[in-house]
Coordinates of N, CA, C and O in Angstrom, one line a residue:
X154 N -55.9 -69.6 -42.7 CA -55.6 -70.9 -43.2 C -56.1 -71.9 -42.1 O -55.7 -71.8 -40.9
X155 N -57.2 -73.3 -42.7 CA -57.0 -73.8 -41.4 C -56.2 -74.7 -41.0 O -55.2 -74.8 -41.8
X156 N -56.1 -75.3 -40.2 CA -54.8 -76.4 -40.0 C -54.6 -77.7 -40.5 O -53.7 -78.4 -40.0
X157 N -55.7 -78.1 -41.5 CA -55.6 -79.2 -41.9 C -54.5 -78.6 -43.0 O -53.3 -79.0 -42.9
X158 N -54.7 -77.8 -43.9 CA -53.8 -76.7 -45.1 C -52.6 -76.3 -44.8 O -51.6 -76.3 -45.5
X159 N -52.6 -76.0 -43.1 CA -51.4 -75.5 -42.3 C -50.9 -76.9 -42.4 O -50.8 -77.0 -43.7
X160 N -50.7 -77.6 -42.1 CA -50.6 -78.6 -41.6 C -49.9 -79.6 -43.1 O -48.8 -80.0 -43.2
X161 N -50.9 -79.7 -43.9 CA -49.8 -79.9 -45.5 C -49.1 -79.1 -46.1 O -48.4 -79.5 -47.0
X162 N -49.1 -77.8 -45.8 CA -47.8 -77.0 -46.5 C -46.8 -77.1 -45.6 O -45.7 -76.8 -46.1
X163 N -46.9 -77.4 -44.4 CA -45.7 -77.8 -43.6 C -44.9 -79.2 -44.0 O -43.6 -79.4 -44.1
X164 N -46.0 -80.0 -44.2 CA -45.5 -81.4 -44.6 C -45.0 -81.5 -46.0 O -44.0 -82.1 -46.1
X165 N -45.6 -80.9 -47.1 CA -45.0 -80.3 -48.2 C -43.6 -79.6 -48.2 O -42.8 -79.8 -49.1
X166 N -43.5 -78.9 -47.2 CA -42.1 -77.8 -47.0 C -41.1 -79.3 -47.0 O -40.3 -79.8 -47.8
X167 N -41.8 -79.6 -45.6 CA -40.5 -81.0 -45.2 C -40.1 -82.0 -46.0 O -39.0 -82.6 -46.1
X168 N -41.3 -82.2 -46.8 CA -40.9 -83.4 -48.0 C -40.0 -82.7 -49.7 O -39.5 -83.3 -50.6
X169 N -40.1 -81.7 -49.5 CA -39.1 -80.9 -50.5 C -37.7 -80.5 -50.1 O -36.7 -81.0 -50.7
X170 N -37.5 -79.8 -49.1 CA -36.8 -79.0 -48.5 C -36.1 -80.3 -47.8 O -34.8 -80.4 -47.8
X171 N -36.7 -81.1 -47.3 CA -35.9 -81.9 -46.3 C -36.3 -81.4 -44.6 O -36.6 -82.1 -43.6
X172 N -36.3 -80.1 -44.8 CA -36.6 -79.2 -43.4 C -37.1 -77.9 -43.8 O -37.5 -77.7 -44.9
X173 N -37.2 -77.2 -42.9 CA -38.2 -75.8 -43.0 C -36.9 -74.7 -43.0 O -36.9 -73.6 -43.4
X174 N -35.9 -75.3 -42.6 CA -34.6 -74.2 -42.7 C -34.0 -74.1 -44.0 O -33.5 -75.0 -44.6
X175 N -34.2 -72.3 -44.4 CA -33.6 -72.6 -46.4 C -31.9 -72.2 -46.0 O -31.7 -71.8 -44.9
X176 N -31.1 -72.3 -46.6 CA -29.9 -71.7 -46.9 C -30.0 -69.5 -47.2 O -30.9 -68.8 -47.9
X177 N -28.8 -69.1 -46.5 CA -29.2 -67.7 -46.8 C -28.8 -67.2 -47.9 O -27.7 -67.5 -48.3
X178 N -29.6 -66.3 -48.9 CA -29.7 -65.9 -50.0 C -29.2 -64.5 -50.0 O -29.2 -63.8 -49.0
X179 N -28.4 -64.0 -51.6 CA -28.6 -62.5 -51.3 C -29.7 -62.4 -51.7 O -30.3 -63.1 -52.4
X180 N -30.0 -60.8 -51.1 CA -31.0 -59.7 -51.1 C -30.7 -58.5 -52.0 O -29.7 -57.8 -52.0
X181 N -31.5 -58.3 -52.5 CA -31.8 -57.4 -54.1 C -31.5 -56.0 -53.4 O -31.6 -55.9 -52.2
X182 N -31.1 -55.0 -54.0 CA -30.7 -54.0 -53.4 C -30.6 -52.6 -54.1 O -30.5 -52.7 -55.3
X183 N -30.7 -51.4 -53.7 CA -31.2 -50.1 -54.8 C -29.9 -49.4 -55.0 O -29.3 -48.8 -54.1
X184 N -29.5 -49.4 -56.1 CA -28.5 -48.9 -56.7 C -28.2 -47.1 -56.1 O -29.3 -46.8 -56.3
X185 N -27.9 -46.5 -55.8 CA -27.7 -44.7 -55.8 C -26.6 -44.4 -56.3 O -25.5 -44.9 -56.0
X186 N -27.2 -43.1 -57.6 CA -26.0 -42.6 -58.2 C -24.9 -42.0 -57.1 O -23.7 -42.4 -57.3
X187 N -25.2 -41.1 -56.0 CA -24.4 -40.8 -55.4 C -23.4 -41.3 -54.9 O -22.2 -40.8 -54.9
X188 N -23.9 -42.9 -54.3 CA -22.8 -43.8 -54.2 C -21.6 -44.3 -55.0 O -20.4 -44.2 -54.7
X189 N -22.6 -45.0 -56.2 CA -21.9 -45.5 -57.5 C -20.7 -44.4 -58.1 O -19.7 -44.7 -58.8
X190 N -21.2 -43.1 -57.6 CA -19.6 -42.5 -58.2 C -18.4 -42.4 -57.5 O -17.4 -42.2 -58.1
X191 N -18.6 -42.5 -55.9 CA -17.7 -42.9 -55.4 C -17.0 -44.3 -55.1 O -16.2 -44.6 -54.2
X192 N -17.4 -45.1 -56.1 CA -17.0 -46.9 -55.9 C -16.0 -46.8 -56.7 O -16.2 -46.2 -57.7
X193 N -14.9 -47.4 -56.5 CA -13.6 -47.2 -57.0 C -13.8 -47.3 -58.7 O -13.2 -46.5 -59.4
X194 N -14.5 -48.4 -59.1 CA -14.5 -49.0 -60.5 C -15.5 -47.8 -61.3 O -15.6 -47.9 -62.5
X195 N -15.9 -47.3 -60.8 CA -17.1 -46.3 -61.6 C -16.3 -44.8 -61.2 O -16.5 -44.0 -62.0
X196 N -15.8 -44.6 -60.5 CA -15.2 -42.9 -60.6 C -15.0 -42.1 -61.6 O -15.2 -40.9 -61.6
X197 N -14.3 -43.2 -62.9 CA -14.6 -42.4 -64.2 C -15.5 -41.9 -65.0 O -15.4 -41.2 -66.0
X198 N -16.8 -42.5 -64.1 CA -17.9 -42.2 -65.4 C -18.3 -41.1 -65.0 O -17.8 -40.6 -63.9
X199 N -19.7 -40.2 -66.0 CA -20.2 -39.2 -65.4 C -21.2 -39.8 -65.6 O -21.4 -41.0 -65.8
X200 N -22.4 -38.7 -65.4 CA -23.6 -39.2 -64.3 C -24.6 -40.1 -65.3 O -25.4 -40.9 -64.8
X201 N -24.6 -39.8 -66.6 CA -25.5 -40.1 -67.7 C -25.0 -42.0 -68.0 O -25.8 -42.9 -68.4
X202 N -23.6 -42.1 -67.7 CA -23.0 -43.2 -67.8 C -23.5 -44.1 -66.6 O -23.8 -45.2 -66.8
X203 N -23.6 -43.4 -65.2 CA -23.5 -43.9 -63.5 C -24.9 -44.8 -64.1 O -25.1 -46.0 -64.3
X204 N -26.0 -43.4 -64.3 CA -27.5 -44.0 -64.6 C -28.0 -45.2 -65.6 O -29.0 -46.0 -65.5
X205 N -27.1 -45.0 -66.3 CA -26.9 -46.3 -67.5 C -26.4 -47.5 -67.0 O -26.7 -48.7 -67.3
X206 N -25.7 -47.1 -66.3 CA -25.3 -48.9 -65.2 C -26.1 -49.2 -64.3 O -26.4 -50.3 -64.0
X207 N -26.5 -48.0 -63.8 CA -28.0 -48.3 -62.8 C -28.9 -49.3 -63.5 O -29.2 -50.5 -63.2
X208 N -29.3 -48.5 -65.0 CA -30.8 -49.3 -65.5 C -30.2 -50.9 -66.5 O -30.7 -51.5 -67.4
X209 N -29.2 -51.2 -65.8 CA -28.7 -52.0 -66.6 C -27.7 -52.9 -66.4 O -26.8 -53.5 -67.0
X210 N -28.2 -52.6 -64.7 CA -27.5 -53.5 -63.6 C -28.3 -53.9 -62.3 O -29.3 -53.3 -61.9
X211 N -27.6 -55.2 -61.6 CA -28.6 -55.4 -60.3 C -27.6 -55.6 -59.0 O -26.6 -56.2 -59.1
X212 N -28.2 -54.8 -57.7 CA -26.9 -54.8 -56.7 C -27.3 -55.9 -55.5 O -28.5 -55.9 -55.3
X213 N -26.7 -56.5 -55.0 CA -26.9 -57.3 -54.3 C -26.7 -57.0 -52.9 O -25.9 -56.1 -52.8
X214 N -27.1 -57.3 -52.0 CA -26.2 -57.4 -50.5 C -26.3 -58.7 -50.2 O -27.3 -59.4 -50.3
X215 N -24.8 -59.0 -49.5 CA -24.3 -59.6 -49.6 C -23.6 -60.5 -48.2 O -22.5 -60.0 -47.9
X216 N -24.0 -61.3 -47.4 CA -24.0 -61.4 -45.4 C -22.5 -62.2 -45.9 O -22.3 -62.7 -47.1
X217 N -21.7 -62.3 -44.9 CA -20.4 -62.7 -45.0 C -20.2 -64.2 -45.1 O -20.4 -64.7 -44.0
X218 N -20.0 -65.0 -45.8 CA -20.0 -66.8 -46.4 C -20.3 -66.8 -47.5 O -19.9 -67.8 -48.2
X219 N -21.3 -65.8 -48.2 CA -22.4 -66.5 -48.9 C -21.5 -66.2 -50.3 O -20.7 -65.3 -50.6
X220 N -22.0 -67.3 -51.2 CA -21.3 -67.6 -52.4 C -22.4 -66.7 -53.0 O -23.6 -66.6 -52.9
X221 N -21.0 -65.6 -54.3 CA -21.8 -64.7 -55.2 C -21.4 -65.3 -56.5 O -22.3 -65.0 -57.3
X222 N -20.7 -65.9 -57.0 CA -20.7 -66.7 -58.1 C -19.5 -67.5 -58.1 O -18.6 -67.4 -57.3
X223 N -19.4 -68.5 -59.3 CA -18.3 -69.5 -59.6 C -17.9 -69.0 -60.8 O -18.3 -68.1 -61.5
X224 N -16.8 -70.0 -60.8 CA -16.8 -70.0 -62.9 C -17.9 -71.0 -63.4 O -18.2 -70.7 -64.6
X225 N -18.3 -71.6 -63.0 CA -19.4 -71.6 -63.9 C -20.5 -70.9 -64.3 O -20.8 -70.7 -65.5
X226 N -21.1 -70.4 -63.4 CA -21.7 -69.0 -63.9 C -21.3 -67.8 -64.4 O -22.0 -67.1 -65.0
X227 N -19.6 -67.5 -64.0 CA -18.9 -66.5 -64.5 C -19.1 -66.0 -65.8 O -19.1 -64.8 -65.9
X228 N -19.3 -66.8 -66.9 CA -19.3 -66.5 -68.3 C -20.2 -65.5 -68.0 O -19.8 -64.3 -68.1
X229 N -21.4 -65.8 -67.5 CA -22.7 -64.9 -67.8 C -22.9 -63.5 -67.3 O -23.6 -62.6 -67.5
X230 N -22.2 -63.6 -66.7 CA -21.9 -62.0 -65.9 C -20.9 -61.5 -65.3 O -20.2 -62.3 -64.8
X231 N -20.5 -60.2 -65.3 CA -19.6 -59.9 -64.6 C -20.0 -59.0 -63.6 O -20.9 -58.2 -63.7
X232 N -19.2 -59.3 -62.2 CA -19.3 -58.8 -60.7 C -18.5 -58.0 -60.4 O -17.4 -58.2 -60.7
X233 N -18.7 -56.9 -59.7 CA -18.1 -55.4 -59.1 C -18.6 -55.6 -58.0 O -19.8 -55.6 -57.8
X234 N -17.5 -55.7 -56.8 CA -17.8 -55.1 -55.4 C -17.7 -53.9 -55.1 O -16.7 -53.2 -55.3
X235 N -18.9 -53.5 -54.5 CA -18.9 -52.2 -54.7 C -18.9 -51.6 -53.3 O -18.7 -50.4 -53.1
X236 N -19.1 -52.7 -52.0 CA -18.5 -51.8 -51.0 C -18.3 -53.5 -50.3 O -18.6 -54.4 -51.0
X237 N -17.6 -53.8 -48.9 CA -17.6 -54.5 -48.0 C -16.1 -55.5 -48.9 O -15.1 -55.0 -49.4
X238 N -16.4 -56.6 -48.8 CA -14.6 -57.7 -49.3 C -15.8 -58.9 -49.9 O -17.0 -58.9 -49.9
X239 N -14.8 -59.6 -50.3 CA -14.6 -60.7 -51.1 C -14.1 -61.6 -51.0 O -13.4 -61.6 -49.9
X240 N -14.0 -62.8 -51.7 CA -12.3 -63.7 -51.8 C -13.0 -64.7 -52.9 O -14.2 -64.9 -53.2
X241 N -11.5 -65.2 -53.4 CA -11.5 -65.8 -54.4 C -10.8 -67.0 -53.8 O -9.7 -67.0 -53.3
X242 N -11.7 -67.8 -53.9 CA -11.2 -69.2 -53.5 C -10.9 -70.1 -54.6 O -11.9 -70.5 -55.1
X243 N -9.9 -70.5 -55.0 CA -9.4 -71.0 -55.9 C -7.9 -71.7 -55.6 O -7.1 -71.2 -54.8
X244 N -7.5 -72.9 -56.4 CA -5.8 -73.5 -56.8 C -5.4 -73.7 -55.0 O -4.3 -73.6 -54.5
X245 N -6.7 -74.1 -54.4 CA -6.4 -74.2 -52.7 C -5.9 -72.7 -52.2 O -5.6 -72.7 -51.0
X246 N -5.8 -71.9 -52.6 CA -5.8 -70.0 -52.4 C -6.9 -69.4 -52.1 O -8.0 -69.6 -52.7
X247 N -6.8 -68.6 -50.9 CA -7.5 -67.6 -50.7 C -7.4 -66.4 -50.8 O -6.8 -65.8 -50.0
X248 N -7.9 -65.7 -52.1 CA -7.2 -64.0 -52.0 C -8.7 -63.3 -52.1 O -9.7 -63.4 -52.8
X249 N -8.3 -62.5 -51.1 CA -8.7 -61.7 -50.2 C -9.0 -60.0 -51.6 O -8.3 -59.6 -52.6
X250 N -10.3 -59.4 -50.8 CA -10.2 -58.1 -51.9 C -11.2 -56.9 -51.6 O -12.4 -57.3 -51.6
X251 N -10.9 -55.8 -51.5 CA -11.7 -55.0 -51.1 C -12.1 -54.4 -52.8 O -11.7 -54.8 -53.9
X252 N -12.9 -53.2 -52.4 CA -13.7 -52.7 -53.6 C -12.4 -51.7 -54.3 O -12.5 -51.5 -55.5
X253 N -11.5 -51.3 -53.8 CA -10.0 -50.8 -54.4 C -9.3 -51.1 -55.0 O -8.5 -50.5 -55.8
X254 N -9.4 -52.8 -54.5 CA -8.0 -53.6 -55.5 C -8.1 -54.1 -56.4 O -9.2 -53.9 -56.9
X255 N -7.2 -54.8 -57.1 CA -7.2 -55.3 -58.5 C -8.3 -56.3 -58.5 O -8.9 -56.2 -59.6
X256 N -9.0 -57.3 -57.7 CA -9.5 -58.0 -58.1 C -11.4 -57.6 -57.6 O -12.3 -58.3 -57.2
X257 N -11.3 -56.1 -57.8 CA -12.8 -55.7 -57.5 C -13.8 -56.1 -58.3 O -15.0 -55.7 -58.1
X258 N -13.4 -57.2 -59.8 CA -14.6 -57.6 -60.6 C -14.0 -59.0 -60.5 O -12.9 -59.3 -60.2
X259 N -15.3 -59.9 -61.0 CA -15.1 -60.9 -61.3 C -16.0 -61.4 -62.3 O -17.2 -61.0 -62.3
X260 N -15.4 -62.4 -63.3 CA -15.9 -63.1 -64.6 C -15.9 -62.3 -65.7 O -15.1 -61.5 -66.1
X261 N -17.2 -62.8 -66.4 CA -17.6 -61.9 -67.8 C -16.4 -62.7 -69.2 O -16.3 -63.8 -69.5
X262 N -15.9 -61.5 -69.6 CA -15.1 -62.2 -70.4 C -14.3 -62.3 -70.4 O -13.9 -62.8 -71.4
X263 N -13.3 -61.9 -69.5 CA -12.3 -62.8 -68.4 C -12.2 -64.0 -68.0 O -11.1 -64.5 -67.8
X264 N -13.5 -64.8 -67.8 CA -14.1 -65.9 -67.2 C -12.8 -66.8 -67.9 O -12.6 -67.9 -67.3
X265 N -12.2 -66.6 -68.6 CA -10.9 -67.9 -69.3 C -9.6 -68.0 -68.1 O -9.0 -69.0 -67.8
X266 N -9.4 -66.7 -67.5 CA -8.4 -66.4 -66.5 C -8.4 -67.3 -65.4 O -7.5 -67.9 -64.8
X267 N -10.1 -67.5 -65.0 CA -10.4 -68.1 -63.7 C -10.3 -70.3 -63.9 O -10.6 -71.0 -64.9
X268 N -9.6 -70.8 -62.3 CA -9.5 -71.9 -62.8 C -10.9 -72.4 -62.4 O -11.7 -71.7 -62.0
X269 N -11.1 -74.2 -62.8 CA -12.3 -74.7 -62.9 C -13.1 -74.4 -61.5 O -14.2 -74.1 -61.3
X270 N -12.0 -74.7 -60.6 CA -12.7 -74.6 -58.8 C -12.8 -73.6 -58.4 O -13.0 -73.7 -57.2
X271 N -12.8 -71.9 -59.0 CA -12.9 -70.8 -58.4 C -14.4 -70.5 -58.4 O -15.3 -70.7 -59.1
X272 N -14.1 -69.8 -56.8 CA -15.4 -69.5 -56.1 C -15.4 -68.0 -55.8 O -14.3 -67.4 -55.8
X273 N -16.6 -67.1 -55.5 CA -15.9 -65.8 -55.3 C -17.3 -66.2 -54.0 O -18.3 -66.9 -54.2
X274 N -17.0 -65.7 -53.3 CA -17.1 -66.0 -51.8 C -17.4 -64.4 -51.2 O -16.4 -63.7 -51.1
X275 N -18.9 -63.8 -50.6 CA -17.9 -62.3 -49.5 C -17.6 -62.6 -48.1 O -18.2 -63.3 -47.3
X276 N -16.7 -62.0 -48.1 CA -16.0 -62.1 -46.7 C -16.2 -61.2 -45.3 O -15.3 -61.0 -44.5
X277 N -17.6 -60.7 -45.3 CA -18.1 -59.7 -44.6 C -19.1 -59.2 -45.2 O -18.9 -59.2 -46.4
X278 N -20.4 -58.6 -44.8 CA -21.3 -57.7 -45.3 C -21.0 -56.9 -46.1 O -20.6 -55.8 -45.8
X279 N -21.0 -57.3 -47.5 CA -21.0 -56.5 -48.9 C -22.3 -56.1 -50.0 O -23.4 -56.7 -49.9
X280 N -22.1 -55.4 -50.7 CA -22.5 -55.0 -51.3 C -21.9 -55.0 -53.0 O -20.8 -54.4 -53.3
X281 N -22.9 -55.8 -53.8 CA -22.1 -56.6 -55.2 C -23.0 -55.9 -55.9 O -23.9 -55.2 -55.4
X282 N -22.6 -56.1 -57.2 CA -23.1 -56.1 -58.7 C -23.0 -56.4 -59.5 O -21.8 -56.3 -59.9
X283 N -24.1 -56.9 -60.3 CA -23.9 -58.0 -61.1 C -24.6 -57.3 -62.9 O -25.8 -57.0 -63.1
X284 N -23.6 -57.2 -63.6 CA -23.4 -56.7 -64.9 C -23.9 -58.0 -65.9 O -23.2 -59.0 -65.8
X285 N -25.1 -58.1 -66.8 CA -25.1 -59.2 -67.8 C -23.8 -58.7 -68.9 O -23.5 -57.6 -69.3
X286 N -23.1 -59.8 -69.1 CA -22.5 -59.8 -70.0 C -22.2 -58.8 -71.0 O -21.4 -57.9 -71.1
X287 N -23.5 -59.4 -72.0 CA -24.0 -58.4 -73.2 C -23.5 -57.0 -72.7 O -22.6 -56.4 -73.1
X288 N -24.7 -56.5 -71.2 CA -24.4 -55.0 -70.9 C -23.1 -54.5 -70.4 O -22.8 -53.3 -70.3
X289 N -22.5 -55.3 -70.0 CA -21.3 -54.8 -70.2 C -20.7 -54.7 -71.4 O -20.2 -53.6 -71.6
X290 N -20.7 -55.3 -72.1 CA -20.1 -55.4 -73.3 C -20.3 -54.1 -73.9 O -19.4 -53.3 -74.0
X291 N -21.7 -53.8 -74.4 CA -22.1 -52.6 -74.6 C -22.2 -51.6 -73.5 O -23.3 -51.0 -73.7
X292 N -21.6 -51.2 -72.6 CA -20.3 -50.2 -71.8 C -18.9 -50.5 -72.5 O -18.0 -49.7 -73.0
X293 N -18.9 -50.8 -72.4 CA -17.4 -50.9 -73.1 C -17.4 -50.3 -74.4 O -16.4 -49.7 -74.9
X294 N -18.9 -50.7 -75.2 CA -18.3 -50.3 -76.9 C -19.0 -48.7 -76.7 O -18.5 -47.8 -77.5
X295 N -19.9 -48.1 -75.8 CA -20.3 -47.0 -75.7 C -18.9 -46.1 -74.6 O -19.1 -45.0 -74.0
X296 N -17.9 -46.9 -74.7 CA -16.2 -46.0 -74.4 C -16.5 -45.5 -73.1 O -16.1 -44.4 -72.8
X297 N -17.2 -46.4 -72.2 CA -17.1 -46.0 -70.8 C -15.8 -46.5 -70.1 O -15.4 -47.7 -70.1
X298 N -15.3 -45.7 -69.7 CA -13.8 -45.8 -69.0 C -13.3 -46.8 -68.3 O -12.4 -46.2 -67.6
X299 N -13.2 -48.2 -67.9 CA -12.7 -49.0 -66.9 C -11.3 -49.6 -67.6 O -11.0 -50.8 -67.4
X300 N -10.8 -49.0 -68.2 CA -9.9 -49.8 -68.4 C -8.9 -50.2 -67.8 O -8.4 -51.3 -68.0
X301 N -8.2 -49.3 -66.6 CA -7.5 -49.1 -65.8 C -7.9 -50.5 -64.9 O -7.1 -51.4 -64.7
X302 N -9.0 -50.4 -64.5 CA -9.8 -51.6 -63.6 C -9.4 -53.0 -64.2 O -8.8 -53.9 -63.5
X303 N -9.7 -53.1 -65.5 CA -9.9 -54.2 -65.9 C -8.6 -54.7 -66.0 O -8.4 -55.9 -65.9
X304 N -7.4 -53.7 -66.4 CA -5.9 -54.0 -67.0 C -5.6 -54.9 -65.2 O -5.2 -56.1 -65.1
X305 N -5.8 -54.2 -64.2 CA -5.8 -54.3 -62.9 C -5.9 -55.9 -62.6 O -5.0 -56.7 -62.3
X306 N -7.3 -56.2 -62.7 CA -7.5 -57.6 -62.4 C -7.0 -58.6 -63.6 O -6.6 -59.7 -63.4
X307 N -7.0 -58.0 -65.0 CA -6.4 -59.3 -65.7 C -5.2 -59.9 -65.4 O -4.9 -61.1 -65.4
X308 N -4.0 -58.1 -64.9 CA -2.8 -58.2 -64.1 C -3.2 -59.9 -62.9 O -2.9 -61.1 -63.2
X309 N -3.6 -59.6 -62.1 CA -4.5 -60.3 -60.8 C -4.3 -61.6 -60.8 O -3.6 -62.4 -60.3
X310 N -5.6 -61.8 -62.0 CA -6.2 -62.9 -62.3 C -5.1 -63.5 -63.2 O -5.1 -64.7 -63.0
X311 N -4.3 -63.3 -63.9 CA -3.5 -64.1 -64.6 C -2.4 -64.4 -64.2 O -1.5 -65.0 -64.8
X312 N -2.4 -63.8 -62.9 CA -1.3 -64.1 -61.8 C -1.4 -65.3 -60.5 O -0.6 -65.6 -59.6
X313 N -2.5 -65.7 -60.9 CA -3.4 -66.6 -59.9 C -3.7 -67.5 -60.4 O -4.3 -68.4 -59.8

């Protein structure tokens, strides 16, 4: 490149951006069955099920501050931590959550539980996943097991 080109995509960067520094993003991440069956919310399934949420799911990692969704986006998907914490910032509350506890998913069609200002936030180096809707939905009508999970957080969430 020479530097007159150098030179306007930098000036380009700065007149967009404001600056050359972006905000940190998550990073896309590869699912493994092996893992996925030891994640608290998936233990039920068997392997034909694990693979089915693989092809019909996307995992995130996740650096500790960074916002993984609101309720505004909530409707559209629902989230499973699948290793590292969380928090749900919400009603001026911080509750706190590993991949064990009741509040190991968030949104989907629950999204009515959560108030207008809830944030789900990770609170350390995690590892997320992010379910469309629809495909959850269709886990559920193909009798994949989370019920236990889900009874868990509605408990949670409608306690909050």
């Amino acid at each position: 490149m020479n530097i007159a080109r150098y030179l306007l995509a930098a000036a380009f960067a700065i007149a967009v951006g404001g600056c050359t520094t972006q905000e940190p993003h998550m990073k896309q991440s590869v699912t493994y069955l092996h893992l996925l069956k030891k994640t608290p919310f998936f233990t039920r399934l068997d392997k034909r099920q694990l693979q089915w949420v693989i092809d019909h799911s996307t995992e995130w990692e996740a650096q500790a501050g960074m916002e993984v969704s609101n309720r505004l986006d909530a409707n559209d998907h629902i989230w499973i931590l699948l290793d590292g914490g969380w928090q749900i910032e919400q009603g001026g509350q911080v509750l706190k959550a590993g991949h064990a506890d009741a509040a190991k998913w968030y949104g989907g069609e629950h999204v009515a539980l959560l108030p207008p200002d809830s944030r789900l936030i990770a609170n350390q180096h995690s590892y997320v996943m992010r379910i469309a809707r629809a495909d959850f939905e269709a886990m559920l009508a193909r009798r994949f097991d989370f019920t236990q999970h889900l009874a868990q957080g509605e408990a949670f969430y409608g306690a909050h």
